[in-house]
mmCIF file of C-alpha atoms in Angstrom:
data_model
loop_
_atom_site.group_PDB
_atom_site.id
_atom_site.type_symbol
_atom_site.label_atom_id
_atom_site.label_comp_id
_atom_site.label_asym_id
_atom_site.label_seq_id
_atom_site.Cartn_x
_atom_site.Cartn_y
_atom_site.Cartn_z
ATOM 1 C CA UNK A 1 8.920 24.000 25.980
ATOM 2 C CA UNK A 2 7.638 21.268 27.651
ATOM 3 C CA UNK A 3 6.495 18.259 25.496
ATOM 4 C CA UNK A 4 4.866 15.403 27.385
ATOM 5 C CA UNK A 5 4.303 11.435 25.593
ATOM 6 C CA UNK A 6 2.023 9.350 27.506
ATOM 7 C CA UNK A 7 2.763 5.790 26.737
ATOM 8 C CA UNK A 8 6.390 4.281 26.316
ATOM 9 C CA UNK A 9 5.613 1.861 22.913
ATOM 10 C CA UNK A 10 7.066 2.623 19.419
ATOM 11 C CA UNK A 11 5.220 5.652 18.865
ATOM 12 C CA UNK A 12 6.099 7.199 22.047
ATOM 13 C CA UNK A 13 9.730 6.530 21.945
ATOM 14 C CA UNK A 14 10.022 7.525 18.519
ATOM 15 C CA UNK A 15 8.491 10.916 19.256
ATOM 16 C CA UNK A 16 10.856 11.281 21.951
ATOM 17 C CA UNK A 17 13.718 10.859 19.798
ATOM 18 C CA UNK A 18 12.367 12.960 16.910
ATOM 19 C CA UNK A 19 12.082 15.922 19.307
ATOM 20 C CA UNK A 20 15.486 15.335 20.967
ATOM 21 C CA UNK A 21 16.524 15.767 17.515
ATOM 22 C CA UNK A 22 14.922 18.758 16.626
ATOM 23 C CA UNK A 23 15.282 20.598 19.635
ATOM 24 C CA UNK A 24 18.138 20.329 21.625
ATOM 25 C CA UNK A 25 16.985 22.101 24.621
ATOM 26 C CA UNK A 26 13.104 20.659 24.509
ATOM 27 C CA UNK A 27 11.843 19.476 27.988
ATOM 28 C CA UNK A 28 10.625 15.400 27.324
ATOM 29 C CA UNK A 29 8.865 13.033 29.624
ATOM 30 C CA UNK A 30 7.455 9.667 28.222
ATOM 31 C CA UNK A 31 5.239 8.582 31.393
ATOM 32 C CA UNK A 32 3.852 4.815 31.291
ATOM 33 C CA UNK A 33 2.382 2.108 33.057
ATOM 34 C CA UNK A 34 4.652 -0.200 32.158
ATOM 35 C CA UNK A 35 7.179 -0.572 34.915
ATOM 36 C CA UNK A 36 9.848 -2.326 32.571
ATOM 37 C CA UNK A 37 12.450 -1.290 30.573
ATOM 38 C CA UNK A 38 10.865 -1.009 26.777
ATOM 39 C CA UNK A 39 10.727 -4.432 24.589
ATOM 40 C CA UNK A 40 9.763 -5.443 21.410
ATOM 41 C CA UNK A 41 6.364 -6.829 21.605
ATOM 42 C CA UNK A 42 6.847 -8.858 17.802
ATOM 43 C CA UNK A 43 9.362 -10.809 19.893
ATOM 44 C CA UNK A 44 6.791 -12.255 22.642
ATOM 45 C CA UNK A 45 5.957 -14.899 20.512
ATOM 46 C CA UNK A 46 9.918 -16.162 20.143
ATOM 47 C CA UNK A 47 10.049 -15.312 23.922
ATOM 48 C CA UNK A 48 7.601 -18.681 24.272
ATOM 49 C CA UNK A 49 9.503 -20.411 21.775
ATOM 50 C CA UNK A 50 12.451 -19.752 23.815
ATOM 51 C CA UNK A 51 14.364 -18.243 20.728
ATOM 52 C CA UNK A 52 14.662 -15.038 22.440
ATOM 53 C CA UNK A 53 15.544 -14.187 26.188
ATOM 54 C CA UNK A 54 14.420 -11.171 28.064
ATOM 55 C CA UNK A 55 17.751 -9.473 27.438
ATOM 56 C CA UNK A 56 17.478 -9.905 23.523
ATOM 57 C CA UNK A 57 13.768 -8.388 23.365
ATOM 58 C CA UNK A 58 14.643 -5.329 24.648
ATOM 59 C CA UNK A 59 14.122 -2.566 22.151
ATOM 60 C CA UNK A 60 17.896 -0.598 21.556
ATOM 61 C CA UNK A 61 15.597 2.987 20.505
ATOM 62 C CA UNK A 62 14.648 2.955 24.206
ATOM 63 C CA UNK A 63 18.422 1.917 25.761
ATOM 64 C CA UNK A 64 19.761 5.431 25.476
ATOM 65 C CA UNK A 65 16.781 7.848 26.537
ATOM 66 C CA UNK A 66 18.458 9.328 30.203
ATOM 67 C CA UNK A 67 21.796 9.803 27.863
ATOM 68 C CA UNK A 68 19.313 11.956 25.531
ATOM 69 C CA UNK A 69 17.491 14.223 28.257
ATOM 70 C CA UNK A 70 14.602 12.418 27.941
ATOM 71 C CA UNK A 71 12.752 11.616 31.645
ATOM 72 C CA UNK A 72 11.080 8.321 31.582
ATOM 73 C CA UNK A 73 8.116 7.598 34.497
ATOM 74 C CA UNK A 74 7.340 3.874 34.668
ATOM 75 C CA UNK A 75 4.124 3.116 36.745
ATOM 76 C CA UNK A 76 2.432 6.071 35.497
ATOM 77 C CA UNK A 77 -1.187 5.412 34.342
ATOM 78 C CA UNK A 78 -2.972 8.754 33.217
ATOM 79 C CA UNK A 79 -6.563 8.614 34.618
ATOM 80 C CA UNK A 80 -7.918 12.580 33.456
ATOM 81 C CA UNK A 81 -6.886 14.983 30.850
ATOM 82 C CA UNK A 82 -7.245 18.803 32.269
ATOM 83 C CA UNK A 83 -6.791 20.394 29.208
ATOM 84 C CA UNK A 84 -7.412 23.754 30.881
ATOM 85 C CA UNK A 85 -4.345 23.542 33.347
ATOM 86 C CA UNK A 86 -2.457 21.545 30.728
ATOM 87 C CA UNK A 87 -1.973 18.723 33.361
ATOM 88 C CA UNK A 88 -2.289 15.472 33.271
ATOM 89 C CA UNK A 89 -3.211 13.597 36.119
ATOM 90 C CA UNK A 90 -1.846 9.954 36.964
ATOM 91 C CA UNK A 91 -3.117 6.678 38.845
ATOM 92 C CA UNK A 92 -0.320 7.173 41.529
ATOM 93 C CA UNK A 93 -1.847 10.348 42.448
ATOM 94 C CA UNK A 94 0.992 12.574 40.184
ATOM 95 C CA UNK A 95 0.338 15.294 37.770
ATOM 96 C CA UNK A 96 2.740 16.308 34.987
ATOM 97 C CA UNK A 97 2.290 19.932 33.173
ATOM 98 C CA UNK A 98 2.820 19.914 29.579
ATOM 99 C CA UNK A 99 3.246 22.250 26.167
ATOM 100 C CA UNK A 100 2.644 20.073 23.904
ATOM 101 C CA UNK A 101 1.138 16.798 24.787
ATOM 102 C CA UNK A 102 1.421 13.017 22.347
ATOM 103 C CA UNK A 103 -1.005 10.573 23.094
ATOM 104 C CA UNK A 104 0.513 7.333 22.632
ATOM 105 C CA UNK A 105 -1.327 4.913 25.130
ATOM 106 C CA UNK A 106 -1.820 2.262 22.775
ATOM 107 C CA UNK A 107 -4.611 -0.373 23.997
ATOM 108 C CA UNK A 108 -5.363 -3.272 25.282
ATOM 109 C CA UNK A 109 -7.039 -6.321 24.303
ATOM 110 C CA UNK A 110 -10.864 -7.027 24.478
ATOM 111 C CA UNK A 111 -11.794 -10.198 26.390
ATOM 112 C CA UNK A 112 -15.050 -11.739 25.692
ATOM 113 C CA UNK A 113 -17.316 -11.837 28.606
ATOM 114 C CA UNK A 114 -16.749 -15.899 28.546
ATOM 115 C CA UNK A 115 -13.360 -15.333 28.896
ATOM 116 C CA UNK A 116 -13.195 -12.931 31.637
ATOM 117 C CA UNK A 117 -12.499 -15.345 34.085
ATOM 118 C CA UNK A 118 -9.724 -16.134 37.013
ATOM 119 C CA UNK A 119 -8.773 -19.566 35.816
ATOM 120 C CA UNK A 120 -5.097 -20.437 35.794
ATOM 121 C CA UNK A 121 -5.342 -21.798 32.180
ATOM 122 C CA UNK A 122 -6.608 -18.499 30.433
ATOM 123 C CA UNK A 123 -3.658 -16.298 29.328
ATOM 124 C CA UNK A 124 -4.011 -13.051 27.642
ATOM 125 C CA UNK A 125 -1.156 -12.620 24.642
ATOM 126 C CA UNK A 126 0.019 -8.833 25.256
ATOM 127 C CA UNK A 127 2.871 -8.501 27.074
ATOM 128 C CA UNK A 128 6.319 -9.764 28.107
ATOM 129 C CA UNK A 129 5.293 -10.868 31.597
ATOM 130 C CA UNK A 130 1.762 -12.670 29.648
ATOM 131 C CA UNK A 131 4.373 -14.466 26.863
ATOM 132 C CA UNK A 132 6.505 -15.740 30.194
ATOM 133 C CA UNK A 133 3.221 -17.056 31.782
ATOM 134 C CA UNK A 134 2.062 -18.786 28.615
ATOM 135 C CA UNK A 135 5.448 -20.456 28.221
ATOM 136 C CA UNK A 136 5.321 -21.772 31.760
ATOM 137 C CA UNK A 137 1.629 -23.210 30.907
ATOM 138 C CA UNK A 138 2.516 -24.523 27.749
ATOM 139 C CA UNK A 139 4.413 -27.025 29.709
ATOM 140 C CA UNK A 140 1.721 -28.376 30.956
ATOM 141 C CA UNK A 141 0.564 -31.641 29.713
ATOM 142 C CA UNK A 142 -2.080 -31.477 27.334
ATOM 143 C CA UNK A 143 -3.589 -28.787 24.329
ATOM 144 C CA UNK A 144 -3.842 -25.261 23.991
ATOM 145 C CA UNK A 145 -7.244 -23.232 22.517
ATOM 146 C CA UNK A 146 -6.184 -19.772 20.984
ATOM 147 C CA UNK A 147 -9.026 -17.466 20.762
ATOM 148 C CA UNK A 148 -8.975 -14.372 18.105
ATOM 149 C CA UNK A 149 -9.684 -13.174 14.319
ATOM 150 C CA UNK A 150 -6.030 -12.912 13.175
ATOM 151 C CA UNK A 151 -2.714 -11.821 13.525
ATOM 152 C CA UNK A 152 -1.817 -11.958 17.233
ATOM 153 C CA UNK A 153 -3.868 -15.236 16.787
ATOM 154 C CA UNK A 154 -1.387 -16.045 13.737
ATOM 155 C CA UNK A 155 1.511 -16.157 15.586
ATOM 156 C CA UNK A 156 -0.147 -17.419 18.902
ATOM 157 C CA UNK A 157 -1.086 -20.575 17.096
ATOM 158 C CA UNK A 158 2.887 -20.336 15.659
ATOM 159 C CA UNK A 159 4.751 -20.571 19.248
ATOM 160 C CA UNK A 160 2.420 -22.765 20.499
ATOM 161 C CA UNK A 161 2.909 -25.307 17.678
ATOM 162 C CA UNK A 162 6.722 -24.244 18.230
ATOM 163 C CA UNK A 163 6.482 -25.782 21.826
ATOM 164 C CA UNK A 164 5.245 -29.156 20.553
ATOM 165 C CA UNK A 165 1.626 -28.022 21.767
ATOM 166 C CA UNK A 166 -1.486 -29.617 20.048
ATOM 167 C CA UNK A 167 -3.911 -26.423 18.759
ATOM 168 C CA UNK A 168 -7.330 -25.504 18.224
ATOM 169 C CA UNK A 169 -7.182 -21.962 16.994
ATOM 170 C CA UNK A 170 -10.903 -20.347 17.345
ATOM 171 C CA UNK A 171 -11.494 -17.988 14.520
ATOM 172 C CA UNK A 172 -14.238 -15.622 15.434
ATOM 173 C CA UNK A 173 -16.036 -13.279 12.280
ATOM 174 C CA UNK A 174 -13.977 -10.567 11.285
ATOM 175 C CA UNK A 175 -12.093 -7.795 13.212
ATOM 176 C CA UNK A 176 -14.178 -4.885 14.376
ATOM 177 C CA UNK A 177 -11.632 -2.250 13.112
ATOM 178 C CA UNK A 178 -9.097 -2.548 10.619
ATOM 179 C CA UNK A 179 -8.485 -4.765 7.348
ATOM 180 C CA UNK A 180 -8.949 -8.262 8.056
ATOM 181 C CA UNK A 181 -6.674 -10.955 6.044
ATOM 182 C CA UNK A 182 -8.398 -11.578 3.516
ATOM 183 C CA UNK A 183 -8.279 -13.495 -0.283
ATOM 184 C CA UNK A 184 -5.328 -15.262 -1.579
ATOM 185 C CA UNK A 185 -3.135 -13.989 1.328
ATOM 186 C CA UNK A 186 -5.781 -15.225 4.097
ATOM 187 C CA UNK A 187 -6.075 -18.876 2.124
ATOM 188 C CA UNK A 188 -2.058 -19.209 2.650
ATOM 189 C CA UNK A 189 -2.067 -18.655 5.667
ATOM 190 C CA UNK A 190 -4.424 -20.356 7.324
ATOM 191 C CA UNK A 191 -2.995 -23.060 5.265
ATOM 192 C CA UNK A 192 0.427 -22.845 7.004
ATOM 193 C CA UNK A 193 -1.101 -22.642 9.900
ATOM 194 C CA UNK A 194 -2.961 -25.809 9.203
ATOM 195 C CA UNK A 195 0.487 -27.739 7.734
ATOM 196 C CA UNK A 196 2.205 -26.852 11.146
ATOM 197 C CA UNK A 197 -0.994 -29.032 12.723
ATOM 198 C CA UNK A 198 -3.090 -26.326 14.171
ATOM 199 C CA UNK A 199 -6.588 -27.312 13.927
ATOM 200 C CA UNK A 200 -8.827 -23.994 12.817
ATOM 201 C CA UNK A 201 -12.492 -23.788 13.765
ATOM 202 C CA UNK A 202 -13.649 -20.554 11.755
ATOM 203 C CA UNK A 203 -17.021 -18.888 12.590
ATOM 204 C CA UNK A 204 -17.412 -19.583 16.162
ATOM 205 C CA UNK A 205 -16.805 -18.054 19.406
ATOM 206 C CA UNK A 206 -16.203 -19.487 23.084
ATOM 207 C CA UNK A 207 -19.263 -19.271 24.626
ATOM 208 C CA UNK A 208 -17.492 -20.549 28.330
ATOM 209 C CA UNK A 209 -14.835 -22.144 29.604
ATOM 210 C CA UNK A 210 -14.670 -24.090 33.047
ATOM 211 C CA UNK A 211 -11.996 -26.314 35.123
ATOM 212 C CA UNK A 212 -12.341 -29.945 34.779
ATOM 213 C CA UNK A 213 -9.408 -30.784 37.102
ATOM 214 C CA UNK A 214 -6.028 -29.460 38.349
ATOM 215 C CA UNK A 215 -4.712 -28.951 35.041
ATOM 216 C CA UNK A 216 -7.473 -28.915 32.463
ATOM 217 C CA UNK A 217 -9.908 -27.154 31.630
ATOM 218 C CA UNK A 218 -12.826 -27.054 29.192
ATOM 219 C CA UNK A 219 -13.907 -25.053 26.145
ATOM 220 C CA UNK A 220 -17.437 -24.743 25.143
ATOM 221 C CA UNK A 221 -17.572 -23.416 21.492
ATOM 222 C CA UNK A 222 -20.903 -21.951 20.111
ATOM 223 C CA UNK A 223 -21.095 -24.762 17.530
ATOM 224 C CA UNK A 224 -21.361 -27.441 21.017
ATOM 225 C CA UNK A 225 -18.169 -28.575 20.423
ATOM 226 C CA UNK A 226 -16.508 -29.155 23.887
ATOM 227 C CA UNK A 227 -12.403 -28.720 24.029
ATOM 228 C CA UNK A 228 -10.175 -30.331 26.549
ATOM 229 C CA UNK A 229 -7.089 -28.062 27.507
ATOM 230 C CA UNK A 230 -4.468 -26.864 29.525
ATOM 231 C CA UNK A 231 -4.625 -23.698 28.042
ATOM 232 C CA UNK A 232 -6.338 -20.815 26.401
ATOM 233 C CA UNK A 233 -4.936 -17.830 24.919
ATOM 234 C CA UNK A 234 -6.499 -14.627 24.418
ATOM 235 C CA UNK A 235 -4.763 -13.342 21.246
ATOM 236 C CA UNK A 236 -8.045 -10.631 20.205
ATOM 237 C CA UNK A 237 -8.237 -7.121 18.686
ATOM 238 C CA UNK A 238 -6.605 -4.316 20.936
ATOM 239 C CA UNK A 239 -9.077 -1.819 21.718
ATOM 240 C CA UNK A 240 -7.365 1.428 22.242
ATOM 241 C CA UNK A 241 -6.510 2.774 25.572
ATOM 242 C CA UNK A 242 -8.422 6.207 25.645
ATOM 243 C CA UNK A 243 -11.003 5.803 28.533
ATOM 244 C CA UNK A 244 -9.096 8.782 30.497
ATOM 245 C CA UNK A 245 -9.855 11.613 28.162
ATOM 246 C CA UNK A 246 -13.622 11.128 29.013
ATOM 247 C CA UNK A 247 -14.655 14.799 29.673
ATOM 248 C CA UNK A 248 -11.588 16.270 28.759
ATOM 249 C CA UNK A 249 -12.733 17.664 25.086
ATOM 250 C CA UNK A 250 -10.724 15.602 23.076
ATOM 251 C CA UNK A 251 -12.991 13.880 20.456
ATOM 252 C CA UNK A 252 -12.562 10.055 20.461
ATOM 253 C CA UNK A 253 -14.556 7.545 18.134
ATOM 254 C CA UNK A 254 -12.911 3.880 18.803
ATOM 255 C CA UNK A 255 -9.910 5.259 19.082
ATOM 256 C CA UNK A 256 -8.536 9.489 19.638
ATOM 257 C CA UNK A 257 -9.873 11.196 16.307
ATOM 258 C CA UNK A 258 -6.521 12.480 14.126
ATOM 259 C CA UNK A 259 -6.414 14.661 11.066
ATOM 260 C CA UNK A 260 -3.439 13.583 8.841
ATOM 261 C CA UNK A 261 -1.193 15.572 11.044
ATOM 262 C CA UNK A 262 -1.932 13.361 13.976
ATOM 263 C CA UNK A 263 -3.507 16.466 15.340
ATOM 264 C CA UNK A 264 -6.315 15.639 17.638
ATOM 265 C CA UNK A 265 -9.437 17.923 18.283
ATOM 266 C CA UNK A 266 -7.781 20.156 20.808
ATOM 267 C CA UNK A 267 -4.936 22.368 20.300
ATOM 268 C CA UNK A 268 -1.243 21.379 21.114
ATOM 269 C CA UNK A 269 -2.248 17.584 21.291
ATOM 270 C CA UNK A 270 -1.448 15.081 19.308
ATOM 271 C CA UNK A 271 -1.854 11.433 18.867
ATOM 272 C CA UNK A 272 -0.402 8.039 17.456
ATOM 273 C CA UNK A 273 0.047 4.388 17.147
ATOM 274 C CA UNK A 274 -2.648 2.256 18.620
ATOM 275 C CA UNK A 275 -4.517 4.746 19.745
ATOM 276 C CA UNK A 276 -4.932 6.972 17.258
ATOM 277 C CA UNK A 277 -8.306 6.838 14.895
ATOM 278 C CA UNK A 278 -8.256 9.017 11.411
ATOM 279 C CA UNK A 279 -11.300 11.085 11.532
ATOM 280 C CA UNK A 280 -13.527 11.346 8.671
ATOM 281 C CA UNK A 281 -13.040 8.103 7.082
ATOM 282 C CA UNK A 282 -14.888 4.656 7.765
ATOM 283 C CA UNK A 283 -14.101 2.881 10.436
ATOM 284 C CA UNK A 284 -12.264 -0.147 8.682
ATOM 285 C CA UNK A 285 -9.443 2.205 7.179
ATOM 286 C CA UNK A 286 -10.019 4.505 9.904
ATOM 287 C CA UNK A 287 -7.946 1.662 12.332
ATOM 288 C CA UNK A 288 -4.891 1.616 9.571
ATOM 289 C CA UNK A 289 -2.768 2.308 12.236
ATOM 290 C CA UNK A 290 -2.125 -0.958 13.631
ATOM 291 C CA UNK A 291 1.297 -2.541 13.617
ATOM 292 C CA UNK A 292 4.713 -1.835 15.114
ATOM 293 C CA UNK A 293 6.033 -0.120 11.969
ATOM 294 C CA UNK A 294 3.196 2.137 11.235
ATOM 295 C CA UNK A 295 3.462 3.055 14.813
ATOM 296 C CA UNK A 296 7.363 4.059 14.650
ATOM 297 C CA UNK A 297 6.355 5.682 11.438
ATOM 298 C CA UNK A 298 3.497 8.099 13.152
ATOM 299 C CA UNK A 299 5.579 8.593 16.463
ATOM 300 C CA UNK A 300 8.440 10.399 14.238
ATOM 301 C CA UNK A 301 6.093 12.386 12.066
ATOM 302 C CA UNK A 302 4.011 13.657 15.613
ATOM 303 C CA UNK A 303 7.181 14.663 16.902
ATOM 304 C CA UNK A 304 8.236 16.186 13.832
ATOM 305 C CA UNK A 305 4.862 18.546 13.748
ATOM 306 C CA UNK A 306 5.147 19.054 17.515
ATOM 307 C CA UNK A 307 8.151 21.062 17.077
ATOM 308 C CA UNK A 308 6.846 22.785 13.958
ATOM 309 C CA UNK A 309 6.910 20.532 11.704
ATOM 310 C CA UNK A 310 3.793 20.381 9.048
ATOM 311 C CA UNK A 311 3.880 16.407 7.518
ATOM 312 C CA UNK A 312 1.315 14.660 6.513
ATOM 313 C CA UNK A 313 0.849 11.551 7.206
ATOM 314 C CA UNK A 314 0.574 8.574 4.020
ATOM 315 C CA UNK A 315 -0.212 5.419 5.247
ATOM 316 C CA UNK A 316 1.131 2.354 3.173
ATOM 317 C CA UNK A 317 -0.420 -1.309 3.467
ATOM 318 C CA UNK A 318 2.932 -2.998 3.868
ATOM 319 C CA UNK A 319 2.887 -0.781 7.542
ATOM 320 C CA UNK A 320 -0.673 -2.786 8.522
ATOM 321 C CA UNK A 321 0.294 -6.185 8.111
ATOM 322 C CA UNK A 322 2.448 -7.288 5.543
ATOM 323 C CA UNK A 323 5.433 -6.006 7.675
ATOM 324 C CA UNK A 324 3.443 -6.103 10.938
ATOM 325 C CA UNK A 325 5.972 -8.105 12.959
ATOM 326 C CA UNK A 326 8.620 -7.355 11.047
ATOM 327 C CA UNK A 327 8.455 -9.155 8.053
ATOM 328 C CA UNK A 328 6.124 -10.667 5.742
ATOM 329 C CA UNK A 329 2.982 -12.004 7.693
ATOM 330 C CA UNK A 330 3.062 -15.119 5.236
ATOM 331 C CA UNK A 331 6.883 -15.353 6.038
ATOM 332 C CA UNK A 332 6.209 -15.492 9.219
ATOM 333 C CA UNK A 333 3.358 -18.111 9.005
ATOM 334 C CA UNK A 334 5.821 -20.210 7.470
ATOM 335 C CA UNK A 335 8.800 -19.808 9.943
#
């Protein structure tokens, strides 16, 4: 039986291990575009503090996966679904064959069209090569603008401040898809954030961004306020990674539609992590997915019910964002 993970995050790995687990003799290939060993994405932000080093970010479930039988392909980007063959095919021109297939692509973050530009100070916060670029540009002389609704924002805003940078964190209205902080929990918060000398502007949006010399640039906010920088970071919503299954017959809304099996639409495929959207329920609890631990979480239940398993999965709020990096969000705040 051949059971194929597309995407090497938490949920991925996690599924692979679950499997190895339960079937000793199961076929397992995690294929992803990343083409570095796995890491733990909560760390990026301690990468820029330098508190952590590449070597300490690497994620220990993913260390041991050849030892466990489990083929990993890095620089694999699936671009169709051919649910008919059960193949997928991939960006380098490879197919893979599968049994049982886990989609675990995750996503990727939405840029706003006024920040979809090739200026050396905007820096998207997603992965360990971005945190590394940021770091370098937080060197530069001068402030940083951070640009999202909330928790990648969060803890943008807390390296930066980290580094000695001066901040302007731009708030936009709330998230699209999932809960947003909210009530006494969002008050604290932003109230750390505020002690540590980030300045919040909540409300607005960039509306463009330009170069004003070799090292600064300039932030146009909807409100007219103009913002001198060396640096902007986008740290917005991920939108899930599920343009590739276009035409294939699996039924995606935002995200690839799951029962509470993590079963998708079609037969023998499954789904999880950031990618995965509950069908049937409204599109803010829909999204409850989001975080590293959930993610684990609905990796091991998929591969439990790929290999016969029949668990449901219960979905906690402490998985969202209390514990989303770890640890308590406020915690965090206040580190």
């Amino acid at each position: 039986m051949q059971h194929l993970i597309l995407g090497g995050g938490p949920a991925g790995i996690a599924a692979a291990r679950t499997i190895r687990k339960a079937k000793s003799d199961a076929g397992i290939v995690i294929a992803t575009d990343e083409t570095e060993a796995p890491y733990l994405r909560p760390l990026l932000p301690d990468l820029i503090l330098g508190e952590a080093r590449d070597e300490t970010i690497l994620d220990p479930q993913g260390a041991d996966l050849a030892e466990k039988g489990v083929r990993v392909l890095t620089g694999r980007r699936a671009v169709r679904l051919d649910m008919g063959n059960r193949k997928v095919d991939f960006s380098d021109g490879t197919q893979e064959g599968y049994d049982v297939l886990l989609i675990a692509t995750g996503g990727k973050p939405e840029i706003p069209a006024a920040l979809k530009k090739e200026l050396p100070a905007i820096r998207v916060f997603d992965s360990r090569r971005d945190a590394l670029g940021i770091k370098e540009r937080a060197g530069l002389p001068g402030g940083a603008v951070v640009y999202g609704p909330g928790y990648l924002a969060i803890e943008a805003c807390r390296a930066l401040r980290g580094t000695k940078k001066k901040v302007v964190w731009i708030k936009p209205d709330l998230p699209k898809y999932g809960y947003p902080i909210a009530g006494e929990l969002e008050a604290s918060i932003l109230d750390d954030v505020r002690n540590r000398g980030a300045r919040i502007m909540e409300g607005d949006e960039i509306v463009h961004v330009w170069e004003k010399g070799p090292d600064t640039s300039v932030v146009l906010t909807r409100g007219g306020v103009e913002i001198p920088c060396s640096l902007v970071v986008i740290a917005t919503e991920r939108v899930p990674s599920v343009g590739f299954l276009a035409g294939s017959g699996v039924m995606v809304g935002m995200g690839v539609l799951v029962d509470d099996f993590l079963r998708t639409s079609a037969p023998n495929v499954y789904a999880a992590g950031d990618c995965a959207e509950f069908a049937g329920k409204p599109k803010k609890v829909g999204r409850i997915n989001f975080g590293w631990r959930s993610a684990i979480k609905q990796g091991q239940l998929a591969g439990e019910n790929m290999t016969g398993g029949n668990r449901r999965f219960g979905s906690e709020q402490e998985n969202y964002f209390w514990a989303l990096f770890g640890f308590s969000l406020l915690d965090r705040a206040r580190k």
